[in-house]
Amino acid sequence: MNAYNKIYLDDAMQAAGAMMDCAVNTLGCPAEEFCARFLASGIADCFSRGDVSWIAGKSGVELALEVMRCTGCHVAGCGGAISISSPEYWAGWTLAYYQWQSGLSFRQLSRIGLDMSSVAAMFNPMHEADLSVFCERADEIVKARMQSSPHWIKRLRKLGGITQEELSETTGVPIRLIRAYEQKAIDTSNAGNSTIRNIQRGLQVRLF
C-alpha cells in the first residue's frame, strides 16, 4: 500500500531532493548528520504520513532550514541555488519515491540501512538507470534485512524476558502460532487484528 495519495508524490520528491541538496551543499551539513537530524526533528514522520503541509506546502529549502532549527541549529538562510544533478538531490528525490511506493516510513528505511545518505552513495551508476531499477535493489535490501533480523515478536519477547509459553498463556494465542510467527513461517501481516493486539498487550508494547 502506498504511503499517501499519488497526487502529492511529485511535490514530495522534489521537496526531498531540494532539501537534501540544500542541507549538504549550501548549509554544509554532512549527509549522515542531516539524515539523523531529519529523523530527530519529527519532520520525517510527517513526510512519511503524507502530511500535505510538509510534502507539498514547503519548499526543499524551507524543509532543510526547519530540520536544522528543530534540532537546535539555527541558520540565517539558504541562498545557494539547488542542483537537481547532485547526488544529494537524486538521493532525496529517489528515496521519497521509494518511501511512497513501499509504504515504509523514513524511520523504518533508515533502520534497514536505506537513508538519504546511503542512497547518495549509490548515485554512480544507478542515477542513470530507470527509477524501477533502484526500487528493485531497495526491495532486495529490505527483504534481506527482514530475513536476517529477528522477528519483532521474538525480539520484544526476549527483551522482556518472556518465554513463548508465558506469552501464549497471557495472550491466549496458541504456542504453535507464536513459534510460526517467530520463525517467519507465517506472516503476521496476514494475522487477525485481535491476535496482533493480544500479542502486543502480552508484550506490553505499542507498535507504530
PDB file of N, CA and C in Angstrom, residues 131-195:
ATOM      1  N   LEU A 131      14.101   4.536 -12.555  1.00  0.00           N
ATOM      2  CA  LEU A 131      13.799   4.521 -11.123  1.00  0.00           C
ATOM      3  C   LEU A 131      13.416   3.130 -10.641  1.00  0.00           C
ATOM      4  N   SER A 132      12.821   2.357 -11.520  1.00  0.00           N
ATOM      5  CA  SER A 132      12.406   0.995 -11.146  1.00  0.00           C
ATOM      6  C   SER A 132      13.609   0.120 -10.770  1.00  0.00           C
ATOM      7  N   VAL A 133      14.779   0.417 -11.355  1.00  0.00           N
ATOM      8  CA  VAL A 133      15.987  -0.361 -11.041  1.00  0.00           C
ATOM      9  C   VAL A 133      16.387  -0.133  -9.589  1.00  0.00           C
ATOM     10  N   PHE A 134      16.331   1.137  -9.140  1.00  0.00           N
ATOM     11  CA  PHE A 134      16.623   1.414  -7.729  1.00  0.00           C
ATOM     12  C   PHE A 134      15.613   0.719  -6.829  1.00  0.00           C
ATOM     13  N   CYS A 135      14.343   0.779  -7.197  1.00  0.00           N
ATOM     14  CA  CYS A 135      13.312   0.173  -6.356  1.00  0.00           C
ATOM     15  C   CYS A 135      13.519  -1.335  -6.222  1.00  0.00           C
ATOM     16  N   GLU A 136      13.934  -1.977  -7.306  1.00  0.00           N
ATOM     17  CA  GLU A 136      14.220  -3.412  -7.233  1.00  0.00           C
ATOM     18  C   GLU A 136      15.383  -3.683  -6.275  1.00  0.00           C
ATOM     19  N   ARG A 137      16.419  -2.852  -6.365  1.00  0.00           N
ATOM     20  CA  ARG A 137      17.567  -3.005  -5.470  1.00  0.00           C
ATOM     21  C   ARG A 137      17.159  -2.742  -4.025  1.00  0.00           C
ATOM     22  N   ALA A 138      16.352  -1.718  -3.813  1.00  0.00           N
ATOM     23  CA  ALA A 138      15.887  -1.393  -2.462  1.00  0.00           C
ATOM     24  C   ALA A 138      15.034  -2.526  -1.897  1.00  0.00           C
ATOM     25  N   ASP A 139      14.191  -3.121  -2.748  1.00  0.00           N
ATOM     26  CA  ASP A 139      13.374  -4.260  -2.311  1.00  0.00           C
ATOM     27  C   ASP A 139      14.262  -5.413  -1.856  1.00  0.00           C
ATOM     28  N   GLU A 140      15.348  -5.643  -2.578  1.00  0.00           N
ATOM     29  CA  GLU A 140      16.290  -6.713  -2.215  1.00  0.00           C
ATOM     30  C   GLU A 140      16.918  -6.435  -0.848  1.00  0.00           C
ATOM     31  N   ILE A 141      17.292  -5.173  -0.621  1.00  0.00           N
ATOM     32  CA  ILE A 141      17.910  -4.793   0.661  1.00  0.00           C
ATOM     33  C   ILE A 141      16.915  -4.974   1.802  1.00  0.00           C
ATOM     34  N   VAL A 142      15.683  -4.530   1.582  1.00  0.00           N
ATOM     35  CA  VAL A 142      14.635  -4.655   2.607  1.00  0.00           C
ATOM     36  C   VAL A 142      14.374  -6.129   2.915  1.00  0.00           C
ATOM     37  N   LYS A 143      14.233  -6.935   1.866  1.00  0.00           N
ATOM     38  CA  LYS A 143      13.948  -8.361   2.062  1.00  0.00           C
ATOM     39  C   LYS A 143      15.071  -9.059   2.812  1.00  0.00           C
ATOM     40  N   ALA A 144      16.306  -8.760   2.424  1.00  0.00           N
ATOM     41  CA  ALA A 144      17.456  -9.390   3.081  1.00  0.00           C
ATOM     42  C   ALA A 144      17.526  -9.004   4.550  1.00  0.00           C
ATOM     43  N   ARG A 145      17.261  -7.744   4.838  1.00  0.00           N
ATOM     44  CA  ARG A 145      17.317  -7.279   6.229  1.00  0.00           C
ATOM     45  C   ARG A 145      16.196  -7.903   7.047  1.00  0.00           C
ATOM     46  N   MET A 146      15.013  -7.996   6.471  1.00  0.00           N
ATOM     47  CA  MET A 146      13.882  -8.573   7.182  1.00  0.00           C
ATOM     48  C   MET A 146      14.133 -10.047   7.498  1.00  0.00           C
ATOM     49  N   GLN A 147      14.767 -10.747   6.547  1.00  0.00           N
ATOM     50  CA  GLN A 147      15.022 -12.173   6.744  1.00  0.00           C
ATOM     51  C   GLN A 147      16.123 -12.422   7.757  1.00  0.00           C
ATOM     52  N   SER A 148      17.100 -11.510   7.801  1.00  0.00           N
ATOM     53  CA  SER A 148      18.243 -11.720   8.681  1.00  0.00           C
ATOM     54  C   SER A 148      17.990 -11.263  10.116  1.00  0.00           C
ATOM     55  N   SER A 149      17.056 -10.359  10.293  1.00  0.00           N
ATOM     56  CA  SER A 149      16.801  -9.829  11.638  1.00  0.00           C
ATOM     57  C   SER A 149      15.727 -10.649  12.350  1.00  0.00           C
ATOM     58  N   PRO A 150      15.795 -10.743  13.685  1.00  0.00           N
ATOM     59  CA  PRO A 150      14.778 -11.483  14.427  1.00  0.00           C
ATOM     60  C   PRO A 150      13.396 -10.879  14.239  1.00  0.00           C
ATOM     61  N   HIS A 151      12.386 -11.730  14.237  1.00  0.00           N
ATOM     62  CA  HIS A 151      11.018 -11.240  14.136  1.00  0.00           C
ATOM     63  C   HIS A 151      10.716 -10.332  15.326  1.00  0.00           C
ATOM     64  N   TRP A 152       9.861  -9.324  15.101  1.00  0.00           N
ATOM     65  CA  TRP A 152       9.596  -8.352  16.169  1.00  0.00           C
ATOM     66  C   TRP A 152       9.023  -9.022  17.419  1.00  0.00           C
ATOM     67  N   ILE A 153       8.229 -10.079  17.250  1.00  0.00           N
ATOM     68  CA  ILE A 153       7.684 -10.755  18.426  1.00  0.00           C
ATOM     69  C   ILE A 153       8.820 -11.379  19.243  1.00  0.00           C
ATOM     70  N   LYS A 154       9.723 -12.065  18.568  1.00  0.00           N
ATOM     71  CA  LYS A 154      10.845 -12.700  19.262  1.00  0.00           C
ATOM     72  C   LYS A 154      11.748 -11.655  19.902  1.00  0.00           C
ATOM     73  N   ARG A 155      12.028 -10.587  19.162  1.00  0.00           N
ATOM     74  CA  ARG A 155      12.928  -9.551  19.678  1.00  0.00           C
ATOM     75  C   ARG A 155      12.370  -8.922  20.951  1.00  0.00           C
ATOM     76  N   LEU A 156      11.089  -8.569  20.928  1.00  0.00           N
ATOM     77  CA  LEU A 156      10.481  -7.908  22.082  1.00  0.00           C
ATOM     78  C   LEU A 156      10.224  -8.893  23.229  1.00  0.00           C
ATOM     79  N   ARG A 157       9.914 -10.129  22.868  1.00  0.00           N
ATOM     80  CA  ARG A 157       9.711 -11.144  23.909  1.00  0.00           C
ATOM     81  C   ARG A 157      11.011 -11.375  24.677  1.00  0.00           C
ATOM     82  N   LYS A 158      12.123 -11.510  23.949  1.00  0.00           N
ATOM     83  CA  LYS A 158      13.423 -11.704  24.584  1.00  0.00           C
ATOM     84  C   LYS A 158      13.800 -10.495  25.435  1.00  0.00           C
ATOM     85  N   LEU A 159      13.492  -9.301  24.898  1.00  0.00           N
ATOM     86  CA  LEU A 159      13.807  -8.073  25.619  1.00  0.00           C
ATOM     87  C   LEU A 159      13.074  -8.025  26.953  1.00  0.00           C
ATOM     88  N   GLY A 160      11.846  -8.550  26.964  1.00  0.00           N
ATOM     89  CA  GLY A 160      11.050  -8.539  28.187  1.00  0.00           C
ATOM     90  C   GLY A 160      11.264  -9.749  29.074  1.00  0.00           C
ATOM     91  N   GLY A 161      12.123 -10.683  28.638  1.00  0.00           N
ATOM     92  CA  GLY A 161      12.379 -11.870  29.441  1.00  0.00           C
ATOM     93  C   GLY A 161      11.179 -12.787  29.533  1.00  0.00           C
ATOM     94  N   ILE A 162      10.400 -12.851  28.463  1.00  0.00           N
ATOM     95  CA  ILE A 162       9.169 -13.655  28.445  1.00  0.00           C
ATOM     96  C   ILE A 162       9.398 -14.905  27.595  1.00  0.00           C
ATOM     97  N   THR A 163       8.982 -16.059  28.080  1.00  0.00           N
ATOM     98  CA  THR A 163       9.099 -17.281  27.283  1.00  0.00           C
ATOM     99  C   THR A 163       7.911 -17.376  26.329  1.00  0.00           C
ATOM    100  N   GLN A 164       8.039 -18.244  25.346  1.00  0.00           N
ATOM    101  CA  GLN A 164       6.933 -18.465  24.419  1.00  0.00           C
ATOM    102  C   GLN A 164       5.712 -19.016  25.158  1.00  0.00           C
ATOM    103  N   GLU A 165       5.965 -19.885  26.106  1.00  0.00           N
ATOM    104  CA  GLU A 165       4.867 -20.471  26.891  1.00  0.00           C
ATOM    105  C   GLU A 165       4.126 -19.396  27.683  1.00  0.00           C
ATOM    106  N   GLU A 166       4.883 -18.506  28.312  1.00  0.00           N
ATOM    107  CA  GLU A 166       4.267 -17.429  29.096  1.00  0.00           C
ATOM    108  C   GLU A 166       3.458 -16.492  28.201  1.00  0.00           C
ATOM    109  N   LEU A 167       4.002 -16.186  27.032  1.00  0.00           N
ATOM    110  CA  LEU A 167       3.282 -15.307  26.103  1.00  0.00           C
ATOM    111  C   LEU A 167       1.997 -15.969  25.630  1.00  0.00           C
ATOM    112  N   SER A 168       2.057 -17.250  25.377  1.00  0.00           N
ATOM    113  CA  SER A 168       0.871 -17.985  24.948  1.00  0.00           C
ATOM    114  C   SER A 168      -0.199 -17.993  26.045  1.00  0.00           C
ATOM    115  N   GLU A 169       0.221 -18.238  27.274  1.00  0.00           N
ATOM    116  CA  GLU A 169      -0.722 -18.264  28.403  1.00  0.00           C
ATOM    117  C   GLU A 169      -1.342 -16.894  28.632  1.00  0.00           C
ATOM    118  N   THR A 170      -0.526 -15.847  28.511  1.00  0.00           N
ATOM    119  CA  THR A 170      -1.008 -14.490  28.763  1.00  0.00           C
ATOM    120  C   THR A 170      -1.985 -14.016  27.695  1.00  0.00           C
ATOM    121  N   THR A 171      -1.705 -14.396  26.451  1.00  0.00           N
ATOM    122  CA  THR A 171      -2.467 -13.844  25.328  1.00  0.00           C
ATOM    123  C   THR A 171      -3.580 -14.751  24.822  1.00  0.00           C
ATOM    124  N   GLY A 172      -3.469 -16.049  25.120  1.00  0.00           N
ATOM    125  CA  GLY A 172      -4.442 -16.987  24.570  1.00  0.00           C
ATOM    126  C   GLY A 172      -4.130 -17.385  23.139  1.00  0.00           C
ATOM    127  N   VAL A 173      -3.003 -16.909  22.624  1.00  0.00           N
ATOM    128  CA  VAL A 173      -2.579 -17.274  21.266  1.00  0.00           C
ATOM    129  C   VAL A 173      -1.826 -18.603  21.359  1.00  0.00           C
ATOM    130  N   PRO A 174      -2.212 -19.613  20.579  1.00  0.00           N
ATOM    131  CA  PRO A 174      -1.549 -20.924  20.666  1.00  0.00           C
ATOM    132  C   PRO A 174      -0.039 -20.812  20.482  1.00  0.00           C
ATOM    133  N   ILE A 175       0.685 -21.589  21.263  1.00  0.00           N
ATOM    134  CA  ILE A 175       2.144 -21.504  21.221  1.00  0.00           C
ATOM    135  C   ILE A 175       2.681 -21.880  19.836  1.00  0.00           C
ATOM    136  N   ARG A 176       2.000 -22.817  19.149  1.00  0.00           N
ATOM    137  CA  ARG A 176       2.467 -23.209  17.817  1.00  0.00           C
ATOM    138  C   ARG A 176       2.390 -22.031  16.843  1.00  0.00           C
ATOM    139  N   LEU A 177       1.401 -21.147  17.072  1.00  0.00           N
ATOM    140  CA  LEU A 177       1.256 -19.981  16.209  1.00  0.00           C
ATOM    141  C   LEU A 177       2.335 -18.949  16.525  1.00  0.00           C
ATOM    142  N   ILE A 178       2.631 -18.761  17.809  1.00  0.00           N
ATOM    143  CA  ILE A 178       3.707 -17.853  18.204  1.00  0.00           C
ATOM    144  C   ILE A 178       5.037 -18.326  17.619  1.00  0.00           C
ATOM    145  N   ARG A 179       5.278 -19.640  17.686  1.00  0.00           N
ATOM    146  CA  ARG A 179       6.509 -20.180  17.124  1.00  0.00           C
ATOM    147  C   ARG A 179       6.570 -19.958  15.615  1.00  0.00           C
ATOM    148  N   ALA A 180       5.450 -20.143  14.945  1.00  0.00           N
ATOM    149  CA  ALA A 180       5.405 -19.967  13.493  1.00  0.00           C
ATOM    150  C   ALA A 180       5.670 -18.508  13.111  1.00  0.00           C
ATOM    151  N   TYR A 181       5.121 -17.583  13.898  1.00  0.00           N
ATOM    152  CA  TYR A 181       5.375 -16.166  13.645  1.00  0.00           C
ATOM    153  C   TYR A 181       6.860 -15.846  13.823  1.00  0.00           C
ATOM    154  N   GLU A 182       7.422 -16.310  14.926  1.00  0.00           N
ATOM    155  CA  GLU A 182       8.824 -16.002  15.236  1.00  0.00           C
ATOM    156  C   GLU A 182       9.787 -16.622  14.217  1.00  0.00           C
ATOM    157  N   GLN A 183       9.424 -17.781  13.679  1.00  0.00           N
ATOM    158  CA  GLN A 183      10.255 -18.439  12.675  1.00  0.00           C
ATOM    159  C   GLN A 183       9.977 -17.909  11.268  1.00  0.00           C
ATOM    160  N   LYS A 184       9.016 -16.984  11.184  1.00  0.00           N
ATOM    161  CA  LYS A 184       8.614 -16.366   9.909  1.00  0.00           C
ATOM    162  C   LYS A 184       8.021 -17.376   8.939  1.00  0.00           C
ATOM    163  N   ALA A 185       7.481 -18.456   9.511  1.00  0.00           N
ATOM    164  CA  ALA A 185       6.787 -19.436   8.679  1.00  0.00           C
ATOM    165  C   ALA A 185       5.410 -18.919   8.294  1.00  0.00           C
ATOM    166  N   ILE A 186       4.870 -18.037   9.134  1.00  0.00           N
ATOM    167  CA  ILE A 186       3.594 -17.370   8.857  1.00  0.00           C
ATOM    168  C   ILE A 186       3.807 -15.878   9.008  1.00  0.00           C
ATOM    169  N   ASP A 187       3.311 -15.113   8.068  1.00  0.00           N
ATOM    170  CA  ASP A 187       3.489 -13.660   8.076  1.00  0.00           C
ATOM    171  C   ASP A 187       2.451 -13.018   9.002  1.00  0.00           C
ATOM    172  N   THR A 188       2.915 -12.242   9.966  1.00  0.00           N
ATOM    173  CA  THR A 188       1.982 -11.580  10.890  1.00  0.00           C
ATOM    174  C   THR A 188       1.103 -10.549  10.190  1.00  0.00           C
ATOM    175  N   SER A 189       1.494 -10.100   8.990  1.00  0.00           N
ATOM    176  CA  SER A 189       0.650  -9.135   8.270  1.00  0.00           C
ATOM    177  C   SER A 189      -0.657  -9.774   7.839  1.00  0.00           C
ATOM    178  N   ASN A 190      -0.703 -11.095   7.830  1.00  0.00           N
ATOM    179  CA  ASN A 190      -1.932 -11.808   7.465  1.00  0.00           C
ATOM    180  C   ASN A 190      -2.742 -12.218   8.692  1.00  0.00           C
ATOM    181  N   ALA A 191      -2.233 -11.904   9.879  1.00  0.00           N
ATOM    182  CA  ALA A 191      -2.920 -12.288  11.119  1.00  0.00           C
ATOM    183  C   ALA A 191      -4.103 -11.359  11.387  1.00  0.00           C
ATOM    184  N   GLY A 192      -5.062 -11.864  12.138  1.00  0.00           N
ATOM    185  CA  GLY A 192      -6.207 -11.049  12.515  1.00  0.00           C
ATOM    186  C   GLY A 192      -5.799  -9.928  13.463  1.00  0.00           C
ATOM    187  N   ASN A 193      -6.516  -8.823  13.408  1.00  0.00           N
ATOM    188  CA  ASN A 193      -6.193  -7.679  14.269  1.00  0.00           C
ATOM    189  C   ASN A 193      -6.243  -8.047  15.747  1.00  0.00           C
ATOM    190  N   SER A 194      -7.208  -8.881  16.121  1.00  0.00           N
ATOM    191  CA  SER A 194      -7.353  -9.237  17.536  1.00  0.00           C
ATOM    192  C   SER A 194      -6.148 -10.057  18.007  1.00  0.00           C
ATOM    193  N   THR A 195      -5.632 -10.914  17.143  1.00  0.00           N
ATOM    194  CA  THR A 195      -4.457 -11.716  17.504  1.00  0.00           C
ATOM    195  C   THR A 195      -3.251 -10.827  17.748  1.00  0.00           C
TER     196      THR A 195
END
